[in-house]
Tab-separated table of C-alpha atoms in Angstrom:
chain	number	residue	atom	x	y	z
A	1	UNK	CA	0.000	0.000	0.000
A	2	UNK	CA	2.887	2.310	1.029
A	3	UNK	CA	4.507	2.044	-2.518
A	4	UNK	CA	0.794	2.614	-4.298
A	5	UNK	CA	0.843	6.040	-2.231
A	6	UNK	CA	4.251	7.054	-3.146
A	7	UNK	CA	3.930	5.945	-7.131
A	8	UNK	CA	0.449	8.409	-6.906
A	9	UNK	CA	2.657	10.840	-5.231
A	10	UNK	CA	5.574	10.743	-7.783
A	11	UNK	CA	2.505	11.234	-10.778
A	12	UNK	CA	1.327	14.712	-9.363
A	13	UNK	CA	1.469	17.664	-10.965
A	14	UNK	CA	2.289	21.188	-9.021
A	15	UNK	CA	2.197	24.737	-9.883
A	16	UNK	CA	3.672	27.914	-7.940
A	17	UNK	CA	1.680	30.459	-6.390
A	18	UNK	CA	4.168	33.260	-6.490
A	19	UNK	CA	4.146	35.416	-3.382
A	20	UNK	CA	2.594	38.023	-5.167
A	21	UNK	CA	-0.276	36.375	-5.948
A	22	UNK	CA	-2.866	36.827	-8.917
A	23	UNK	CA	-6.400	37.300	-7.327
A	24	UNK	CA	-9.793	37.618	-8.972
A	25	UNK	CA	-12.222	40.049	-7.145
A	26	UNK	CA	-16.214	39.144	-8.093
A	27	UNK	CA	-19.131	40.216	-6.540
A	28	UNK	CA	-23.245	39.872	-7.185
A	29	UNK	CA	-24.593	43.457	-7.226
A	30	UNK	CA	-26.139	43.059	-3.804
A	31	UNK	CA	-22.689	42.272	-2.560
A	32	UNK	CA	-20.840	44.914	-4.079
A	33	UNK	CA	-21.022	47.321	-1.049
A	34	UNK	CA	-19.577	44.137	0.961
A	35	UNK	CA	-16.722	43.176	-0.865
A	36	UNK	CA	-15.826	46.942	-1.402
A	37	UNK	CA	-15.590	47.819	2.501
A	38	UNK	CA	-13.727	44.268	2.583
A	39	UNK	CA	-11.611	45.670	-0.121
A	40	UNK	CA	-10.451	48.908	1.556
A	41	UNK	CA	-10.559	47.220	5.365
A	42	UNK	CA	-7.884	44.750	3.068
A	43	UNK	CA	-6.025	47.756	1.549
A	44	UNK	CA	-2.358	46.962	2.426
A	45	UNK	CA	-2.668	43.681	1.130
A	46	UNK	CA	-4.693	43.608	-1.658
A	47	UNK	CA	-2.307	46.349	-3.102
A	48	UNK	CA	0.643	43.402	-3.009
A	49	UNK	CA	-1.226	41.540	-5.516
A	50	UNK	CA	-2.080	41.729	-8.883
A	51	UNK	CA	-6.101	42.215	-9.074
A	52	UNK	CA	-8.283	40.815	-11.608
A	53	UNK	CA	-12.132	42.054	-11.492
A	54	UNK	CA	-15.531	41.346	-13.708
A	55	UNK	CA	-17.392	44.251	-14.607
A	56	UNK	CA	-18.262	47.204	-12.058
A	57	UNK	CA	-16.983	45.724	-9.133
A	58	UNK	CA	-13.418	46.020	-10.935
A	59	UNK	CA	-13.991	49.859	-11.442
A	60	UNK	CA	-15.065	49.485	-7.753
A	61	UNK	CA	-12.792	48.446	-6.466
A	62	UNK	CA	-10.030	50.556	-8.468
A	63	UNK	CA	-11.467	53.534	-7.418
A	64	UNK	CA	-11.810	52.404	-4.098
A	65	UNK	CA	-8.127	51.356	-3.310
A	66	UNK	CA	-6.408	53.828	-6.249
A	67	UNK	CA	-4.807	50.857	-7.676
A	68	UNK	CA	-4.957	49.044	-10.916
A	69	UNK	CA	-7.675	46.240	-11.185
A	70	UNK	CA	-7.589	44.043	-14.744
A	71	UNK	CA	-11.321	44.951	-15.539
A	72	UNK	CA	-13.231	42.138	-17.560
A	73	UNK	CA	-16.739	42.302	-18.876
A	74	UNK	CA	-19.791	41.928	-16.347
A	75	UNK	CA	-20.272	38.760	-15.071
A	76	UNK	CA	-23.212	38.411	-17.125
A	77	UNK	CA	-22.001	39.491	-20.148
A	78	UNK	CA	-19.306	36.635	-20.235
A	79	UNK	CA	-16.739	37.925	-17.052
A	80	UNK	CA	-17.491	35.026	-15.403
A	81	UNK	CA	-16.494	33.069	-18.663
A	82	UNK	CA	-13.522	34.808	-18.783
A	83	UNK	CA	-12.379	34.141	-15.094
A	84	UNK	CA	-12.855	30.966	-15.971
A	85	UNK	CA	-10.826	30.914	-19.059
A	86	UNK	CA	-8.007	32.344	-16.685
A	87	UNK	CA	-8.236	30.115	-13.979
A	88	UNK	CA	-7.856	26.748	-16.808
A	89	UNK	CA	-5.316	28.047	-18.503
A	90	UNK	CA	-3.460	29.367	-15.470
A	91	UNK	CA	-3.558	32.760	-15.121
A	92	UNK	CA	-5.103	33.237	-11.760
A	93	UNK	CA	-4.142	31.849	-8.442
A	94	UNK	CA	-7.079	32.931	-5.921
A	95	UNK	CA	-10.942	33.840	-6.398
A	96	UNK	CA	-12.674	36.022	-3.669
A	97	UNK	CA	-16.812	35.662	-4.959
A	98	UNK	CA	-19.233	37.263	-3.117
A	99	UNK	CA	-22.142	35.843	-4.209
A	100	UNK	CA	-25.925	36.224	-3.379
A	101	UNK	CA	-27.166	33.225	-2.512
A	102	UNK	CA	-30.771	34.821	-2.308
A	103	UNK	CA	-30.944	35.857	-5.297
A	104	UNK	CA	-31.367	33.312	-8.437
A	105	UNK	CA	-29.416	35.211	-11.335
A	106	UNK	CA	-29.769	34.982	-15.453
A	107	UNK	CA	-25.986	33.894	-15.719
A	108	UNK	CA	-26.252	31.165	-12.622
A	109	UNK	CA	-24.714	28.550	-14.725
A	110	UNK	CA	-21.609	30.598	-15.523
A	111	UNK	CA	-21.379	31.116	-12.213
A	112	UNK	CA	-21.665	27.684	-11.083
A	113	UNK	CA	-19.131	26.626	-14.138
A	114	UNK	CA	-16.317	28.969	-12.367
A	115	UNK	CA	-16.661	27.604	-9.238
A	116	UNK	CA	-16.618	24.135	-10.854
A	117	UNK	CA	-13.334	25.279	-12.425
A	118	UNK	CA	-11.850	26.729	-9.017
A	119	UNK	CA	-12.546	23.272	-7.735
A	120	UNK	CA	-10.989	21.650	-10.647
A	121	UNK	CA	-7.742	23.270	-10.700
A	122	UNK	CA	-7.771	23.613	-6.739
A	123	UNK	CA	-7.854	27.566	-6.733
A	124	UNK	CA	-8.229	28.735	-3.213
A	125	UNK	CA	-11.425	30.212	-3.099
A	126	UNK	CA	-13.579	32.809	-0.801
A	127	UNK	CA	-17.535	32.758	-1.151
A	128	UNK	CA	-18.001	35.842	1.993
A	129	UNK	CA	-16.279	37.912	4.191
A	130	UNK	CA	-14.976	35.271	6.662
A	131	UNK	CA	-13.540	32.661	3.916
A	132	UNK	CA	-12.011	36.053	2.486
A	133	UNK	CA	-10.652	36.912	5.801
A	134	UNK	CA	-9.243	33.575	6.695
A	135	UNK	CA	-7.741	33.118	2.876
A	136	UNK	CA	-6.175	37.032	3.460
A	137	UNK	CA	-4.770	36.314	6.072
A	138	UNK	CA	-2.913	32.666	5.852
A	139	UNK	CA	0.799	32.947	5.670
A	140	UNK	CA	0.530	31.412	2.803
A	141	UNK	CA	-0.945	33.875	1.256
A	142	UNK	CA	2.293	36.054	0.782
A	143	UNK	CA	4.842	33.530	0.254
A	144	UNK	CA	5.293	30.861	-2.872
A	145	UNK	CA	2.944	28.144	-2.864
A	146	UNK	CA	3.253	25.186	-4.214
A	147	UNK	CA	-0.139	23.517	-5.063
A	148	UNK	CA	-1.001	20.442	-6.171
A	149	UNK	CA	-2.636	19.988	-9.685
A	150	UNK	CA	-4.841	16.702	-10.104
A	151	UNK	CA	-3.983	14.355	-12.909
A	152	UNK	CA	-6.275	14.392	-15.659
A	153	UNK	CA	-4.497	12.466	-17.740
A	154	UNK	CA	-7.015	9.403	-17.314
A	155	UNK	CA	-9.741	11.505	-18.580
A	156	UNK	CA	-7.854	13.397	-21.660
A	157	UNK	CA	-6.789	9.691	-22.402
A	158	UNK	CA	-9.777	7.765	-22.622
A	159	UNK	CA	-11.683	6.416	-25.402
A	160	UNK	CA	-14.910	8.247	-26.556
């Protein structure tokens, strides 16, 4: 059994989370207000890291902290999409979402695709205010990370 769990072990994939980390910033218009005061109340830090943003909140938030946000369509009008396409090819290391879970939305499925996507490429993820707090504030946060990608290969492999 030992050698099965090293052999999996020796198969694994890993990417770096630089220490400056690449951070996508999302929030349902009845959580804007939230993850702005979040936003400022998370100034110092948030400034460290390169921001990526969907829409309004992205202008938001820029104006907010007076620092540069990478602003990508409305989350309805494909943002979402686009986080997505970041976060499978690479290009983002952490999603902070603050979502309305009252409120059923037109674009739910994108929504529900990114998060699928977070999960599948193990993206640390924040859904309100405490996640966001707890993820802010790890140590791992601001140093290299190295995470562990699964293996896929079974499923790019197989017959169809």
């Amino acid at each position: 059994m030992r050698a099965l769990i090293t052999f999996v072990t020796d198969m694994q994939t890993t990417k770096v989370l630089k220490a400056r980390k690449r951070i996508a910033l999302i929030a349902h218009d009845h959580k804007k207000a939230e993850l702005i005061e979040w936003a400022i109340y998370n100034k110092t830090v948030l400034s460290r890291h390169e921001l990526y943003a969907t829409g309004t909140t992205g202008l938001l938030i820029e104006q907010a902290l007076d620092v540069s946000v990478r602003k990508l369509l409305s989350g309805p009008l494909g943002g979402d999409q686009q986080i997505g396409a970041l976060v499978a090819t690479g290009e983002l290391d952490v999603i902070i979402f603050f979502w309305d879970p009252m409120e059923a939305l037109p674009h739910d499925p994108d929504i529900k695709a990114l998060l699928r996507l977070g999960v599948v490429w193990n993206i640390p993820m924040a859904s309100n205010r405490a996640s966001a707090d707890f993820l802010l504030t790890s140590p791992l946060m601001h140093q290299e990370y190295e995470a562990t990608l699964p293996d896929y290969s079974q499923y790019t492999k197989r017959k169809v």
